Coordinates of C-alpha atoms in Angstrom, one line a residue:
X1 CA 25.9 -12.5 23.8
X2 CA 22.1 -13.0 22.3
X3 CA 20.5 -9.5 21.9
X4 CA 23.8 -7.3 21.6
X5 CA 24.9 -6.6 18.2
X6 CA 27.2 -3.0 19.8
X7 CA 26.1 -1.5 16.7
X8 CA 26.5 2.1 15.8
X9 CA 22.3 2.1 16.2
X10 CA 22.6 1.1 19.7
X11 CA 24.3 3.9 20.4
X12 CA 21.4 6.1 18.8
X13 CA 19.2 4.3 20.8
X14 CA 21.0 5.4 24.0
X15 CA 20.6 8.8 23.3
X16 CA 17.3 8.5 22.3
X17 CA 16.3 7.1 26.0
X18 CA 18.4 9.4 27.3
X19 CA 16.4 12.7 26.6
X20 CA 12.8 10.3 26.8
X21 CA 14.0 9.7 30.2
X22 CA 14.0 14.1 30.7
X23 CA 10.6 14.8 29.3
X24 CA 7.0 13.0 29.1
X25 CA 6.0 11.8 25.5
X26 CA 2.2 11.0 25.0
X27 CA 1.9 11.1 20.9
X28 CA 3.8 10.2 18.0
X29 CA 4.7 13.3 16.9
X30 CA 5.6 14.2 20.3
X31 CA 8.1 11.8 19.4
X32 CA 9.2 12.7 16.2
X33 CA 10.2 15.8 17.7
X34 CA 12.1 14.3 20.8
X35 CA 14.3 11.8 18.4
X36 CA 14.8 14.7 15.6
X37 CA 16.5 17.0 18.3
X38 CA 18.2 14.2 20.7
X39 CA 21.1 14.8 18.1
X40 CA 22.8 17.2 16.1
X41 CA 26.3 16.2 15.7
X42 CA 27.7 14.5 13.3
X43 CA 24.3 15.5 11.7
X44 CA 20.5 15.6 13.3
X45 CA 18.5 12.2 13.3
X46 CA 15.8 12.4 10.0
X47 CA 12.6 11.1 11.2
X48 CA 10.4 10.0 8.5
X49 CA 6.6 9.5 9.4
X50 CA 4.6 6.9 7.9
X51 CA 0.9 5.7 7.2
X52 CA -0.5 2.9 6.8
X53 CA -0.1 2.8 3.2
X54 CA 3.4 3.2 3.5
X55 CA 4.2 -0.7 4.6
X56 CA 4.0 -3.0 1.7
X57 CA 3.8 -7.2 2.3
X58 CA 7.1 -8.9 1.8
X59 CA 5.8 -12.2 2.5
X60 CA 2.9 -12.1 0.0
X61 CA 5.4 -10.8 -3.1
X62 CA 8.1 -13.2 -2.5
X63 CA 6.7 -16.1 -0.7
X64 CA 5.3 -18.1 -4.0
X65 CA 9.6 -18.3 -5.5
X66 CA 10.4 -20.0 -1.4
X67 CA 9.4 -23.5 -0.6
X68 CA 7.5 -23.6 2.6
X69 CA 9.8 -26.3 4.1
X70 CA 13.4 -26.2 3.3
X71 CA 13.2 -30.5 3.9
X72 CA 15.8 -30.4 6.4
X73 CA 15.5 -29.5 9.8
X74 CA 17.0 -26.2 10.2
X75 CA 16.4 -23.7 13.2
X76 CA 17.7 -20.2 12.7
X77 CA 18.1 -19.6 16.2
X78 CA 20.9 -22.3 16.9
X79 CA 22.5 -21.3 13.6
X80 CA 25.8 -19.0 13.7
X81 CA 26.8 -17.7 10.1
X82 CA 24.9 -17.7 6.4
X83 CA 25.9 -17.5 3.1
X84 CA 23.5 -16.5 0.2
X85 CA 24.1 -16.1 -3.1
X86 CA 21.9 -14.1 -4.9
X87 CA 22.0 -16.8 -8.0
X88 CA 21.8 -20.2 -5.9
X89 CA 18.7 -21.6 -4.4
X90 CA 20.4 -22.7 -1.6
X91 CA 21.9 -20.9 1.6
X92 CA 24.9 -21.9 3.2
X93 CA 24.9 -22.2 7.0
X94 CA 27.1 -22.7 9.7
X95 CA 26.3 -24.3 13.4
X96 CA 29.5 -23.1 14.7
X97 CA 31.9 -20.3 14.0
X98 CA 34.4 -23.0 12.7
X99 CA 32.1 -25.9 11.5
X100 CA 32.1 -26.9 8.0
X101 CA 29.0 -25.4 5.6
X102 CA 26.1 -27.2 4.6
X103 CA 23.4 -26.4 2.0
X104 CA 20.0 -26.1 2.8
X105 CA 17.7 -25.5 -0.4
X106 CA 15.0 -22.7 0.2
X107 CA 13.8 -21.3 -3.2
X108 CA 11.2 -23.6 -5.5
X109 CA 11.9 -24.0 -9.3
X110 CA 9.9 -20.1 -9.8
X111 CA 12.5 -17.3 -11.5
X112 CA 12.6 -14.3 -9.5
X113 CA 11.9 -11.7 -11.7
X114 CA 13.8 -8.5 -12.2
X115 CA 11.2 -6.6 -10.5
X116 CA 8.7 -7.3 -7.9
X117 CA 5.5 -5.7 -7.0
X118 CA 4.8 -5.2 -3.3
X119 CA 1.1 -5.2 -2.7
X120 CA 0.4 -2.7 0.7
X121 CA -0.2 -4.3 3.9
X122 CA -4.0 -3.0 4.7
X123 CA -5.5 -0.4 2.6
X124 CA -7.1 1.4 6.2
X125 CA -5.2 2.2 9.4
X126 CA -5.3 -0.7 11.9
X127 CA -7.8 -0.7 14.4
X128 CA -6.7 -1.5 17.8
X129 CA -7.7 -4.4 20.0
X130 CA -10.5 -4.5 22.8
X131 CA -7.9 -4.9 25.3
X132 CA -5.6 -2.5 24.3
X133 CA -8.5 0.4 23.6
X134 CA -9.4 -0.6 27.0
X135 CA -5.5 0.7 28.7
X136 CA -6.1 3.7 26.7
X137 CA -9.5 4.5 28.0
X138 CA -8.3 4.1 31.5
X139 CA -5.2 6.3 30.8
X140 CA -6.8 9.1 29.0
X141 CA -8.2 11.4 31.4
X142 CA -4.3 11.5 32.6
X143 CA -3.3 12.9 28.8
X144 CA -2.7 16.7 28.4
X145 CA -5.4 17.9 26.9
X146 CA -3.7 19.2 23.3
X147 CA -2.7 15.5 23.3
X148 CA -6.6 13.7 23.1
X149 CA -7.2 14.3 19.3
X150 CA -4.6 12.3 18.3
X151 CA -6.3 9.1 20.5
X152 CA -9.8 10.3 19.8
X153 CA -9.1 9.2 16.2
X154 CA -8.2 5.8 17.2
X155 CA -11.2 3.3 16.2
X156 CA -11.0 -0.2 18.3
X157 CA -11.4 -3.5 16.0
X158 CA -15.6 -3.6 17.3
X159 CA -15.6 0.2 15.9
X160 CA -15.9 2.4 19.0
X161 CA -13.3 5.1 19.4
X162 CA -11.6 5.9 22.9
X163 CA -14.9 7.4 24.3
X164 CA -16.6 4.2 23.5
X165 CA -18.6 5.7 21.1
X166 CA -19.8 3.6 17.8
X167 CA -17.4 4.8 14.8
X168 CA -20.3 4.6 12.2
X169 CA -19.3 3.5 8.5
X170 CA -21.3 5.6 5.8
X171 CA -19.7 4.1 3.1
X172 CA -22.2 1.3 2.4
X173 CA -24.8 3.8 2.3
X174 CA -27.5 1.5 4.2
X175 CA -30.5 2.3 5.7
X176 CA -28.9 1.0 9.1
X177 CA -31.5 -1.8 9.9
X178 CA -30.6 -5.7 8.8
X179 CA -33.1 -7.4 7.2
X180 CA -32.9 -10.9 7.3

């Protein structure tokens, strides 16, 4: 069944909902607290906040040792089992439980080196889309009020924040005025 793994996670998830379902979460750290305390045996859920600068770019480190196109046609989603070997260039997959194995080739001629360096996704926080700053603007007057800082310091992609006000970047110290 597509979408249930009845993993040990799933379970966490569960109880997770459970308690969301008994109080009203607006912020993240609102929910920091809720998953932290949804459990305590065998041992308490650890939540780990992260920034922005915590999520590095995969894709960009690793992508120039893949080939774009692995020449055959292969669709993960109709595929059933893989094989990879850490030392082959090619994956073994499977479009049955039972069917034989084939070999698709995904890596170029590039050595992976021993270590790779992970370059970080965006160097500022992510600013949020028009349409999206425009849900929150609607739904803010509904917040509890020790909630609004946290959505006052979000800054929409044009640079207004929730109040629609222009988030103003000093950093190119510019007189303000384009001359052209």
């Amino acid at each position: 069944m597509r979408g249930h793994s009845f993993l040990p996670n799933d379970q966490d998830f569960s109880i997770i909902a459970k308690k969301k379902r008994k109080v009203c979460v607006e912020t993240p750290e609102e929910w920091n607290d809720i998953i932290s305390s949804c459990r305590s045996q065998p041992n308490s859920f650890k939540v780990t906040r992260m920034h922005h600068q915590d999520f590095h770019n995969v894709k960009e480190a690793v992508q120039k040792y893949f080939r774009k196109s692995s020449g055959n046609e292969m669709k993960l989603k109709g595929l059933r089992m893989y094989r990879i070997d850490r030392e082959s260039p090619f994956i073994g997959v499977r479009d049955s439980y039972s069917g034989a194995w084939r070999s698709v080739n995904i890596r170029n001629r590039s050595a992976i080196p021993q270590e790779l360096s992970f370059p970080q996704m965006c160097n500022v926080p992510p600013k949020i889309n028009y349409s999206k700053m425009q849900d929150l603007r609607k739904l803010y007057g509904l917040l509890r009020p020790s909630n609004r800082q946290f959505f006052e310091t979000l800054v929409q992609e044009k640079g207004t924040n929730i109040h629609g006000d222009v988030d103003i970047d000093n950093s190119d110290n510019g007189s303000g005025e384009d001359n052209y």
